[in-house]
Amino acid sequence: MKTIVDIKKIFYAPQMTTGTLTGSAIDVILKSGTTKEIKNVHATTWTYEEAEPSVTDYLNQLNGKVYYRDSTPGAVSVNFSIGQYDYQTKADLQGGTATATAWTRPETPGLVYKTLIAVTKDDTYIVFPKAIITARGGMVESKLIALLLSAVAMDTGVDGLASEGWFDASEIIPEA
């Protein structure tokens, strides 16, 4: 039995485009030079949400009872606010161009896809190999302009690569 509690670490990396979701694959991503750790999540803004599925019941008109049900799963997302960030993180997650001392908004907003890895306080790794990132600046507590972020798990489009995986820390092992 596990109790999945709160957040301890969050990482983002280029979107996975090949392979399968395994502990050793996650280890490779975490050790990659292109993976970045988010070092600040503001206050209690972290959430994991799975939307209610969309359900359609088909009724037998003769007896009024359900004879078939069609169900479409709801979207899965993590949401949080980053209270301290550099311009490159803002560009990575929101789009645009960054230097060490400046950020400019893109002329045409594009879609931002990343691999997102969230590690809970009890060392459960929640992984979205292809997350569509929606990020925007917004006020938090009437003072702080945080980077408000939502990451939704997407269909990867890769055979055998799941849209989400949960792993115990013991599964995140170096590839042999």
CSV table of C-alpha atoms in Angstrom, one decimal, residues 4 13-14 22 30 32 45-46 53 57 59-60 70 87-88 99-100 107 110 125-126 142 158-159 163 166 169:
chain,number,residue,atom,x,y,z
A,4,ILE,CA,1.0,9.4,-2.5
A,13,ALA,CA,12.9,17.6,-20.4
A,14,PRO,CA,12.5,17.5,-24.1
A,22,THR,CA,10.4,2.3,-17.8
A,30,LEU,CA,17.0,12.5,-15.3
A,32,SER,CA,20.5,13.9,-19.4
A,45,THR,CA,-0.2,25.6,-5.6
A,46,TRP,CA,0.8,22.0,-6.6
A,53,PRO,CA,-14.8,10.8,-17.5
A,57,ASP,CA,-25.7,5.8,-20.9
A,59,LEU,CA,-31.3,3.3,-22.2
A,60,ASN,CA,-33.6,0.5,-23.4
A,70,ASP,CA,-19.8,4.6,-23.4
A,87,TYR,CA,14.2,33.9,-18.1
A,88,GLN,CA,15.3,30.7,-19.8
A,99,THR,CA,18.9,35.6,-22.4
A,100,ALA,CA,20.3,35.8,-18.9
A,107,GLU,CA,5.1,36.8,-32.1
A,110,GLY,CA,3.3,27.9,-30.2
A,125,TYR,CA,7.7,9.3,-9.8
A,126,ILE,CA,4.7,10.5,-11.8
A,142,SER,CA,-1.5,40.2,-4.9
A,158,VAL,CA,4.5,6.4,-30.1
A,159,ASP,CA,3.6,2.7,-30.1
A,163,SER,CA,0.8,8.8,-21.8
A,166,TRP,CA,3.8,6.0,-11.9
A,169,ALA,CA,11.9,5.2,-6.6
